[in-house]
Amino acid sequence: MSGNFITHQTERGATHRAADGTGRITALHDPPVAPSRAARELGLRRSEFDIAVYLGRIRTVRDEGGGGRRVARSEIERIRAQEGFPQALRDSARTVGTTEGAALMGVTKDRFTRLARLGLLVPVNFYLNRYRAVVWMYLAEEIERFAADVANAPLLKGRTPEGLRDQLKEGLDLRARNWRGRYLGFLLGQAEDPWARAAAVASLLDPVEVSEVVRDPYERSHLGRFRPASPSHGSPGSPAAQIAEEIMTAAEPDETARLRRELARELDTAREQRPAPRPAPRPRDHLAVPRSAQRTREHGRVPHPAAAREPGPAPYSARRPAAATSGPAPERPRPKEPRRPRGLLSRLRRRGS
C-alpha cells in the first residue's frame, strides 16, 4: 500500500518518511529526557547523577514546558563515548563523609574535621540525619588529591600549626560558607538569563538584605520569579528545613557585604538588558464636566450667569434643623381627654346620677 505515513522509533528517537514519494527517511530531533531516565541510561544512581550535574560533568537544558532541567540525547551519547565510561563518570561523582574521607587520607576523624573547618576541604553536599545533625559530604577524588599533595603533608601528621589552632579555638568553621560559594557557582552556571543570575545571588541572602539592595517592589517581584528552587530538607517549616535554611543563608558580615555588592552588579546588568515589567500607567483623570454643561455644549447654548451661580440643593445634613444647644427643653403636648360620648345612653346616665 502506497501513500503518506509516519513511522516512529520509540527508544532511539523518531524517523519520518518523506511525503514527496521518494521513500527517503530523515531523522527528527530527539527530545531531551528527564533526569531520572538520563541517570538510568548512564548507569548512575540519582544522587551520583545530581552531583555530576552539579559539577558540570553532565550538561542539562531548560525544559520548554517549564518542567525543570532535562538532558539532551546528544549529551548522553557524548558521555557514553568518553573513555572509561561508566566507571570514570561514577568515580568522579563519588562522595564520602567524614569517616570514609578520613580513611582515604589516613588521618583521624577529628583531624579531618579540623581541616574541613579551616576551609582546606570544601564540602560538595550535605544532609541532615535522623538526629538533625548536619552531615557534610566531600568529593572522594578531591580528598585523594589533597592527601597526595606533598605540600599538605605537615597538616596530615603532627601538631596543627599554632595559628590554625587559634582559629579553631575561636570557633572558626568555614564548611557552610565554602559550600555556599560552591553552590553559587553551580547556580550561576545554570542561569541563562541576567535576572536568573541576580536571583541566584539573592537566594543566599536574607530577605531583609535583598530588600535593602533591591528597593523597587516590581524588581523584587520579578526577581522572585527566577529564584532557584532550594534543596529540599524536610517539609517546609520543619526543624530540619529551618536548619537547612540557616546553612543556605550568608551569616558573616564580610560574606554578606560581598554578596550584596555582587547582587547590585548583577541587577545593573539585568536592568540594562531587560528592565523589570511594570503595570501600564493609568491615563490622567480629566476634570468631570456636568451633564448639563455637556448638553449645552452639544446644542451650542450658553447658560445664564445667574443660573450658573445658582447653588444646588443643600446637603441632607444642612437641610435638617439644628438641635438646640441651650434654653429649656420644649414641652411635650399633653394628651387630650377623651370626649364624652353623646346620645341617649349618656343622657340616661346623667339623669340617674
mmCIF file of C-alpha atoms in Angstrom:
data_model
loop_
_atom_site.group_PDB
_atom_site.id
_atom_site.type_symbol
_atom_site.label_atom_id
_atom_site.label_comp_id
_atom_site.label_asym_id
_atom_site.label_seq_id
_atom_site.Cartn_x
_atom_site.Cartn_y
_atom_site.Cartn_z
ATOM 1 C CA MET A 1 0.000 0.000 0.000
ATOM 2 C CA SER A 2 1.425 3.362 -1.021
ATOM 3 C CA GLY A 3 0.722 6.747 0.461
ATOM 4 C CA ASN A 4 1.907 9.299 3.049
ATOM 5 C CA PHE A 5 2.708 7.907 6.501
ATOM 6 C CA ILE A 6 4.965 8.472 9.511
ATOM 7 C CA THR A 7 6.878 5.791 11.368
ATOM 8 C CA HIS A 8 8.118 6.335 14.956
ATOM 9 C CA GLN A 9 11.013 4.767 16.759
ATOM 10 C CA THR A 10 10.295 4.912 20.483
ATOM 11 C CA GLU A 11 13.677 4.301 22.056
ATOM 12 C CA ARG A 12 16.296 5.941 19.910
ATOM 13 C CA GLY A 13 14.240 8.850 18.622
ATOM 14 C CA ALA A 14 11.861 9.313 15.712
ATOM 15 C CA THR A 15 12.115 8.829 11.960
ATOM 16 C CA HIS A 16 9.980 10.448 9.301
ATOM 17 C CA ARG A 17 9.222 9.041 5.855
ATOM 18 C CA ALA A 18 9.150 11.837 3.335
ATOM 19 C CA ALA A 19 5.845 12.763 1.767
ATOM 20 C CA ASP A 20 7.287 13.540 -1.667
ATOM 21 C CA GLY A 21 7.206 9.922 -2.865
ATOM 22 C CA THR A 22 10.996 9.441 -2.808
ATOM 23 C CA GLY A 23 10.812 6.997 0.079
ATOM 24 C CA ARG A 24 13.792 8.504 1.909
ATOM 25 C CA ILE A 25 13.749 8.530 5.718
ATOM 26 C CA THR A 26 15.018 11.533 7.711
ATOM 27 C CA ALA A 27 15.679 11.672 11.454
ATOM 28 C CA LEU A 28 13.755 14.095 13.593
ATOM 29 C CA HIS A 29 15.167 15.958 16.588
ATOM 30 C CA ASP A 30 15.272 13.720 19.670
ATOM 31 C CA PRO A 31 13.528 15.383 22.611
ATOM 32 C CA PRO A 32 15.524 15.731 25.832
ATOM 33 C CA VAL A 33 14.834 13.195 28.571
ATOM 34 C CA ALA A 34 14.051 13.585 32.243
ATOM 35 C CA PRO A 35 16.895 13.386 34.807
ATOM 36 C CA SER A 36 15.693 10.044 36.180
ATOM 37 C CA ARG A 37 15.801 8.429 32.750
ATOM 38 C CA ALA A 38 19.154 10.015 31.934
ATOM 39 C CA ALA A 39 20.584 8.603 35.173
ATOM 40 C CA ARG A 40 19.398 5.098 34.267
ATOM 41 C CA GLU A 41 20.837 5.298 30.769
ATOM 42 C CA LEU A 42 24.186 6.497 32.158
ATOM 43 C CA GLY A 43 24.297 3.793 34.824
ATOM 44 C CA LEU A 44 24.251 6.242 37.738
ATOM 45 C CA ARG A 45 22.289 6.440 40.937
ATOM 46 C CA ARG A 46 20.185 9.571 41.176
ATOM 47 C CA SER A 47 22.483 11.047 43.857
ATOM 48 C CA GLU A 48 25.512 10.429 41.626
ATOM 49 C CA PHE A 49 23.701 11.971 38.683
ATOM 50 C CA ASP A 50 22.850 15.102 40.697
ATOM 51 C CA ILE A 51 26.473 15.504 41.777
ATOM 52 C CA ALA A 52 27.670 15.075 38.183
ATOM 53 C CA VAL A 53 25.256 17.792 37.048
ATOM 54 C CA TYR A 54 26.326 19.946 39.991
ATOM 55 C CA LEU A 55 29.964 19.622 38.924
ATOM 56 C CA GLY A 56 29.212 20.303 35.271
ATOM 57 C CA ARG A 57 30.125 16.790 34.116
ATOM 58 C CA ILE A 58 26.613 16.396 32.664
ATOM 59 C CA ARG A 59 25.113 19.362 30.867
ATOM 60 C CA THR A 60 21.398 19.975 31.136
ATOM 61 C CA VAL A 61 18.981 22.105 29.148
ATOM 62 C CA ARG A 62 15.891 24.001 30.167
ATOM 63 C CA ASP A 63 12.590 22.268 29.606
ATOM 64 C CA GLU A 64 10.494 24.352 27.234
ATOM 65 C CA GLY A 65 7.372 23.157 29.004
ATOM 66 C CA GLY A 66 8.536 24.533 32.343
ATOM 67 C CA GLY A 67 9.161 21.128 33.934
ATOM 68 C CA GLY A 68 12.693 21.716 35.184
ATOM 69 C CA ARG A 69 16.009 20.707 33.666
ATOM 70 C CA ARG A 70 16.411 17.856 31.170
ATOM 71 C CA VAL A 71 19.243 16.101 29.380
ATOM 72 C CA ALA A 72 19.596 16.152 25.607
ATOM 73 C CA ARG A 73 20.062 12.875 23.776
ATOM 74 C CA SER A 74 23.277 14.203 22.219
ATOM 75 C CA GLU A 75 24.690 14.843 25.708
ATOM 76 C CA ILE A 76 24.023 11.253 26.743
ATOM 77 C CA GLU A 77 25.765 9.987 23.609
ATOM 78 C CA ARG A 78 28.713 12.312 24.244
ATOM 79 C CA ILE A 79 29.214 10.962 27.764
ATOM 80 C CA ARG A 80 28.864 7.368 26.628
ATOM 81 C CA ALA A 81 31.616 7.911 24.082
ATOM 82 C CA GLN A 82 34.110 9.072 26.717
ATOM 83 C CA GLU A 83 36.978 6.814 27.677
ATOM 84 C CA GLY A 84 36.392 4.739 30.792
ATOM 85 C CA PHE A 85 32.610 5.107 30.754
ATOM 86 C CA PRO A 86 30.759 4.433 33.009
ATOM 87 C CA GLN A 87 33.238 3.816 35.830
ATOM 88 C CA ALA A 88 35.158 7.040 35.247
ATOM 89 C CA LEU A 89 31.967 9.080 35.470
ATOM 90 C CA ARG A 90 30.850 7.210 38.574
ATOM 91 C CA ASP A 91 34.217 7.762 40.281
ATOM 92 C CA SER A 92 34.136 11.489 39.517
ATOM 93 C CA ALA A 93 30.754 11.802 41.241
ATOM 94 C CA ARG A 94 31.592 9.678 44.282
ATOM 95 C CA THR A 95 31.110 11.421 47.620
ATOM 96 C CA VAL A 96 32.284 10.430 51.098
ATOM 97 C CA GLY A 97 31.504 11.532 54.632
ATOM 98 C CA THR A 98 33.866 12.292 57.484
ATOM 99 C CA THR A 99 34.594 8.679 58.418
ATOM 100 C CA GLU A 100 35.293 7.466 54.899
ATOM 101 C CA GLY A 101 37.128 10.640 53.996
ATOM 102 C CA ALA A 102 39.432 10.291 56.990
ATOM 103 C CA ALA A 103 40.183 6.715 55.954
ATOM 104 C CA LEU A 104 41.098 7.853 52.442
ATOM 105 C CA MET A 105 43.519 10.431 53.859
ATOM 106 C CA GLY A 106 44.910 8.127 56.552
ATOM 107 C CA VAL A 107 44.052 10.519 59.397
ATOM 108 C CA THR A 108 41.673 10.512 62.334
ATOM 109 C CA LYS A 109 38.138 11.817 62.066
ATOM 110 C CA ASP A 110 38.979 14.698 64.403
ATOM 111 C CA ARG A 111 41.855 15.835 62.195
ATOM 112 C CA PHE A 112 39.696 15.520 59.112
ATOM 113 C CA THR A 113 37.010 17.667 60.742
ATOM 114 C CA ARG A 114 39.588 20.293 61.739
ATOM 115 C CA LEU A 115 40.872 20.500 58.170
ATOM 116 C CA ALA A 116 37.333 20.933 56.901
ATOM 117 C CA ARG A 117 36.539 23.618 59.470
ATOM 118 C CA LEU A 118 39.651 25.508 58.390
ATOM 119 C CA GLY A 119 38.376 25.533 54.802
ATOM 120 C CA LEU A 120 41.053 23.228 53.450
ATOM 121 C CA LEU A 121 38.439 20.641 52.444
ATOM 122 C CA VAL A 122 35.337 22.006 50.718
ATOM 123 C CA PRO A 123 32.019 20.136 51.034
ATOM 124 C CA VAL A 124 30.063 19.364 47.902
ATOM 125 C CA ASN A 125 26.784 18.457 49.572
ATOM 126 C CA PHE A 126 25.114 17.975 52.946
ATOM 127 C CA TYR A 127 22.122 16.309 54.510
ATOM 128 C CA LEU A 128 20.536 16.021 57.944
ATOM 129 C CA ASN A 129 20.440 12.662 59.695
ATOM 130 C CA ARG A 130 17.632 11.430 61.917
ATOM 131 C CA TYR A 131 19.115 13.359 64.856
ATOM 132 C CA ARG A 132 19.005 16.587 62.776
ATOM 133 C CA ALA A 133 22.767 16.739 62.729
ATOM 134 C CA VAL A 134 24.403 18.131 59.595
ATOM 135 C CA VAL A 135 26.411 15.536 57.670
ATOM 136 C CA TRP A 136 28.842 17.078 55.208
ATOM 137 C CA MET A 137 29.811 15.190 52.054
ATOM 138 C CA TYR A 138 33.051 15.615 50.099
ATOM 139 C CA LEU A 139 34.271 14.541 46.694
ATOM 140 C CA ALA A 140 36.410 11.429 47.039
ATOM 141 C CA GLU A 141 38.752 12.462 44.229
ATOM 142 C CA GLU A 142 39.400 15.838 45.899
ATOM 143 C CA ILE A 143 40.204 14.118 49.207
ATOM 144 C CA GLU A 144 42.658 11.798 47.491
ATOM 145 C CA ARG A 145 44.238 14.705 45.606
ATOM 146 C CA PHE A 146 44.678 16.677 48.841
ATOM 147 C CA ALA A 147 46.314 13.727 50.577
ATOM 148 C CA ALA A 148 48.656 13.107 47.624
ATOM 149 C CA ASP A 149 49.935 16.699 47.583
ATOM 150 C CA VAL A 150 53.316 16.886 49.275
ATOM 151 C CA ALA A 151 52.673 20.452 50.428
ATOM 152 C CA ASN A 152 49.874 19.182 52.669
ATOM 153 C CA ALA A 153 51.982 16.546 54.435
ATOM 154 C CA PRO A 154 52.563 18.724 57.577
ATOM 155 C CA LEU A 155 48.808 19.042 58.007
ATOM 156 C CA LEU A 156 48.271 15.284 57.978
ATOM 157 C CA LYS A 157 50.743 14.415 60.716
ATOM 158 C CA GLY A 158 51.972 16.033 63.884
ATOM 159 C CA ARG A 159 50.507 19.023 65.646
ATOM 160 C CA THR A 160 48.341 21.534 63.850
ATOM 161 C CA PRO A 161 50.188 24.846 63.329
ATOM 162 C CA GLU A 162 49.632 27.313 66.146
ATOM 163 C CA GLY A 163 47.894 29.936 64.020
ATOM 164 C CA LEU A 164 45.369 27.395 62.784
ATOM 165 C CA ARG A 165 44.814 26.082 66.303
ATOM 166 C CA ASP A 166 43.969 29.598 67.498
ATOM 167 C CA GLN A 167 41.372 29.994 64.762
ATOM 168 C CA LEU A 168 39.791 26.685 65.724
ATOM 169 C CA LYS A 169 39.649 27.753 69.365
ATOM 170 C CA GLU A 170 37.818 30.920 68.328
ATOM 171 C CA GLY A 171 35.148 28.752 66.707
ATOM 172 C CA LEU A 172 36.123 29.070 63.050
ATOM 173 C CA ASP A 173 34.031 26.808 60.818
ATOM 174 C CA LEU A 174 34.097 27.516 57.081
ATOM 175 C CA ARG A 175 32.243 24.424 55.918
ATOM 176 C CA ALA A 176 28.878 26.122 55.388
ATOM 177 C CA ARG A 177 30.435 29.223 53.851
ATOM 178 C CA ASN A 178 32.575 27.226 51.434
ATOM 179 C CA TRP A 179 29.591 25.126 50.440
ATOM 180 C CA ARG A 180 27.591 28.283 49.711
ATOM 181 C CA GLY A 181 30.353 29.571 47.485
ATOM 182 C CA ARG A 182 30.476 26.310 45.599
ATOM 183 C CA TYR A 183 26.692 26.146 45.321
ATOM 184 C CA LEU A 184 26.534 29.709 43.989
ATOM 185 C CA GLY A 185 28.983 28.781 41.244
ATOM 186 C CA PHE A 186 26.675 25.940 40.247
ATOM 187 C CA LEU A 187 23.621 28.230 40.180
ATOM 188 C CA LEU A 188 25.401 30.832 38.074
ATOM 189 C CA GLY A 189 26.484 28.116 35.666
ATOM 190 C CA GLN A 190 22.866 27.018 35.235
ATOM 191 C CA ALA A 191 21.485 30.560 34.828
ATOM 192 C CA GLU A 192 20.607 31.505 31.254
ATOM 193 C CA ASP A 193 19.126 34.920 31.994
ATOM 194 C CA PRO A 194 20.565 38.040 33.667
ATOM 195 C CA TRP A 195 17.668 38.096 36.104
ATOM 196 C CA ALA A 196 18.305 34.437 36.896
ATOM 197 C CA ARG A 197 21.907 35.294 37.767
ATOM 198 C CA ALA A 198 20.773 38.042 40.094
ATOM 199 C CA ALA A 199 18.208 35.702 41.664
ATOM 200 C CA ALA A 200 20.920 33.101 42.247
ATOM 201 C CA VAL A 201 22.922 35.599 44.303
ATOM 202 C CA ALA A 202 19.814 36.794 46.127
ATOM 203 C CA SER A 203 18.931 33.222 47.136
ATOM 204 C CA LEU A 204 21.895 33.183 49.534
ATOM 205 C CA LEU A 205 20.949 36.440 51.258
ATOM 206 C CA ASP A 206 18.421 37.140 53.960
ATOM 207 C CA PRO A 207 15.219 38.705 52.549
ATOM 208 C CA VAL A 208 15.907 41.859 54.547
ATOM 209 C CA GLU A 209 19.299 42.209 52.859
ATOM 210 C CA VAL A 210 17.701 41.700 49.449
ATOM 211 C CA SER A 211 15.054 44.364 50.095
ATOM 212 C CA GLU A 212 17.773 46.851 51.049
ATOM 213 C CA VAL A 213 19.623 46.262 47.772
ATOM 214 C CA VAL A 214 16.552 45.882 45.554
ATOM 215 C CA ARG A 215 14.319 48.699 46.764
ATOM 216 C CA ASP A 216 11.916 48.648 43.823
ATOM 217 C CA PRO A 217 8.987 46.319 44.671
ATOM 218 C CA TYR A 218 8.417 45.487 40.997
ATOM 219 C CA GLU A 219 12.037 44.418 40.622
ATOM 220 C CA ARG A 220 11.836 42.300 43.779
ATOM 221 C CA SER A 221 8.713 40.616 42.445
ATOM 222 C CA HIS A 222 10.373 39.956 39.091
ATOM 223 C CA LEU A 223 13.476 38.658 40.841
ATOM 224 C CA GLY A 224 11.368 36.190 42.820
ATOM 225 C CA ARG A 225 10.150 34.563 39.600
ATOM 226 C CA PHE A 226 13.702 33.469 38.811
ATOM 227 C CA ARG A 227 14.609 32.330 42.328
ATOM 228 C CA PRO A 228 16.124 28.837 42.099
ATOM 229 C CA ALA A 229 14.486 26.010 43.962
ATOM 230 C CA SER A 230 16.267 25.285 47.243
ATOM 231 C CA PRO A 231 17.421 21.747 48.020
ATOM 232 C CA SER A 232 14.665 20.065 49.987
ATOM 233 C CA HIS A 233 15.466 19.042 53.554
ATOM 234 C CA GLY A 234 12.279 18.112 55.348
ATOM 235 C CA SER A 235 8.831 19.605 54.990
ATOM 236 C CA PRO A 236 8.543 23.409 54.890
ATOM 237 C CA GLY A 237 8.651 24.927 58.358
ATOM 238 C CA SER A 238 10.058 21.787 59.987
ATOM 239 C CA PRO A 239 13.173 21.974 62.214
ATOM 240 C CA ALA A 240 15.207 20.252 59.501
ATOM 241 C CA ALA A 241 14.098 22.794 56.910
ATOM 242 C CA GLN A 242 14.992 25.649 59.261
ATOM 243 C CA ILE A 243 18.492 24.250 59.805
ATOM 244 C CA ALA A 244 18.979 23.883 56.057
ATOM 245 C CA GLU A 245 17.796 27.462 55.538
ATOM 246 C CA GLU A 246 20.368 28.717 58.035
ATOM 247 C CA ILE A 247 23.107 26.867 56.165
ATOM 248 C CA MET A 248 21.990 28.370 52.861
ATOM 249 C CA THR A 249 21.888 31.956 54.147
ATOM 250 C CA ALA A 250 25.029 34.060 54.448
ATOM 251 C CA ALA A 251 25.701 34.994 58.055
ATOM 252 C CA GLU A 252 29.173 36.517 58.285
ATOM 253 C CA PRO A 253 29.292 40.306 57.724
ATOM 254 C CA ASP A 254 32.054 40.159 55.115
ATOM 255 C CA GLU A 255 30.309 37.417 53.165
ATOM 256 C CA THR A 256 27.009 39.295 53.296
ATOM 257 C CA ALA A 257 28.668 42.510 52.104
ATOM 258 C CA ARG A 258 30.343 40.694 49.214
ATOM 259 C CA LEU A 259 27.071 39.082 48.111
ATOM 260 C CA ARG A 260 25.267 42.431 48.334
ATOM 261 C CA ARG A 261 27.842 44.012 46.017
ATOM 262 C CA GLU A 262 27.569 41.091 43.619
ATOM 263 C CA LEU A 263 23.779 41.319 43.653
ATOM 264 C CA ALA A 264 23.932 45.031 42.846
ATOM 265 C CA ARG A 265 26.244 44.343 39.872
ATOM 266 C CA GLU A 266 24.068 41.547 38.515
ATOM 267 C CA LEU A 267 20.996 43.718 38.975
ATOM 268 C CA ASP A 268 22.534 46.581 36.994
ATOM 269 C CA THR A 269 23.292 44.182 34.158
ATOM 270 C CA ALA A 270 19.757 42.807 34.212
ATOM 271 C CA ARG A 271 18.254 46.314 34.147
ATOM 272 C CA GLU A 272 20.319 47.271 31.127
ATOM 273 C CA GLN A 273 19.342 44.192 29.135
ATOM 274 C CA ARG A 274 15.698 43.951 30.128
ATOM 275 C CA PRO A 275 14.038 46.132 32.770
ATOM 276 C CA ALA A 276 11.557 44.542 35.126
ATOM 277 C CA PRO A 277 7.956 44.673 33.860
ATOM 278 C CA ARG A 278 5.649 47.239 35.388
ATOM 279 C CA PRO A 279 1.917 47.845 35.165
ATOM 280 C CA ALA A 280 0.809 50.152 32.370
ATOM 281 C CA PRO A 281 0.463 53.785 33.527
ATOM 282 C CA ARG A 282 -3.094 54.936 34.011
ATOM 283 C CA PRO A 283 -4.337 57.861 31.862
ATOM 284 C CA ARG A 284 -4.623 61.171 33.693
ATOM 285 C CA ASP A 285 -8.076 61.782 35.096
ATOM 286 C CA HIS A 286 -9.676 64.847 33.476
ATOM 287 C CA LEU A 287 -11.967 67.194 35.354
ATOM 288 C CA ALA A 288 -15.503 65.915 35.412
ATOM 289 C CA VAL A 289 -17.897 68.014 33.315
ATOM 290 C CA PRO A 290 -21.575 68.185 34.407
ATOM 291 C CA ARG A 291 -24.014 66.562 32.044
ATOM 292 C CA SER A 292 -25.988 69.789 31.734
ATOM 293 C CA ALA A 293 -22.861 71.576 30.566
ATOM 294 C CA GLN A 294 -22.134 68.759 28.100
ATOM 295 C CA ARG A 295 -25.662 69.023 26.656
ATOM 296 C CA THR A 296 -25.307 72.820 26.480
ATOM 297 C CA ARG A 297 -22.042 72.481 24.556
ATOM 298 C CA GLU A 298 -23.583 69.953 22.213
ATOM 299 C CA HIS A 299 -26.557 72.261 21.392
ATOM 300 C CA GLY A 300 -24.488 75.425 21.311
ATOM 301 C CA ARG A 301 -26.264 77.234 24.164
ATOM 302 C CA VAL A 302 -24.516 79.159 26.911
ATOM 303 C CA PRO A 303 -26.158 79.070 30.350
ATOM 304 C CA HIS A 304 -27.191 82.332 32.045
ATOM 305 C CA PRO A 305 -24.577 83.566 34.555
ATOM 306 C CA ALA A 306 -27.140 83.695 37.319
ATOM 307 C CA ALA A 307 -28.186 80.151 36.610
ATOM 308 C CA ALA A 308 -24.579 79.073 36.677
ATOM 309 C CA ARG A 309 -24.124 80.716 40.069
ATOM 310 C CA GLU A 310 -27.352 79.300 41.495
ATOM 311 C CA PRO A 311 -26.388 76.954 44.272
ATOM 312 C CA GLY A 312 -27.607 73.420 44.168
ATOM 313 C CA PRO A 313 -29.655 71.737 46.836
ATOM 314 C CA ALA A 314 -28.147 71.768 50.249
ATOM 315 C CA PRO A 315 -26.836 68.534 51.610
ATOM 316 C CA TYR A 316 -29.136 66.359 53.597
ATOM 317 C CA SER A 317 -27.407 67.275 56.839
ATOM 318 C CA ALA A 318 -27.720 71.012 56.070
ATOM 319 C CA ARG A 319 -31.441 70.758 55.447
ATOM 320 C CA ARG A 320 -32.103 69.188 58.821
ATOM 321 C CA PRO A 321 -32.955 71.658 61.657
ATOM 322 C CA ALA A 322 -30.132 72.225 64.044
ATOM 323 C CA ALA A 323 -30.557 70.778 67.526
ATOM 324 C CA ALA A 324 -30.988 73.270 70.380
ATOM 325 C CA THR A 325 -27.918 73.662 72.471
ATOM 326 C CA SER A 326 -29.317 75.956 75.259
ATOM 327 C CA GLY A 327 -32.582 77.039 76.907
ATOM 328 C CA PRO A 328 -35.364 74.983 78.428
ATOM 329 C CA ALA A 329 -36.372 71.784 76.838
ATOM 330 C CA PRO A 330 -39.534 72.079 74.704
ATOM 331 C CA GLU A 331 -42.740 70.910 76.367
ATOM 332 C CA ARG A 332 -44.349 67.842 75.031
ATOM 333 C CA PRO A 333 -48.005 68.141 74.019
ATOM 334 C CA ARG A 334 -50.407 66.784 76.619
ATOM 335 C CA PRO A 335 -52.726 64.048 75.507
ATOM 336 C CA LYS A 336 -56.300 65.229 75.019
ATOM 337 C CA GLU A 337 -59.013 63.957 77.337
ATOM 338 C CA PRO A 338 -61.392 61.579 75.649
ATOM 339 C CA ARG A 339 -64.654 63.208 74.632
ATOM 340 C CA ARG A 340 -67.775 62.199 76.495
ATOM 341 C CA PRO A 341 -69.994 60.002 74.446
ATOM 342 C CA ARG A 342 -73.147 61.681 73.168
ATOM 343 C CA GLY A 343 -76.559 60.055 72.678
ATOM 344 C CA LEU A 344 -79.473 58.505 74.575
ATOM 345 C CA LEU A 345 -77.324 56.336 76.812
ATOM 346 C CA SER A 346 -75.345 59.316 78.083
ATOM 347 C CA ARG A 347 -78.496 61.341 78.904
ATOM 348 C CA LEU A 348 -79.927 58.425 80.876
ATOM 349 C CA ARG A 349 -76.682 58.136 82.878
ATOM 350 C CA ARG A 350 -76.761 61.852 83.731
ATOM 351 C CA ARG A 351 -80.413 61.637 84.900
ATOM 352 C CA GLY A 352 -79.666 58.738 87.182
ATOM 353 C CA SER A 353 -76.687 60.457 88.834
#
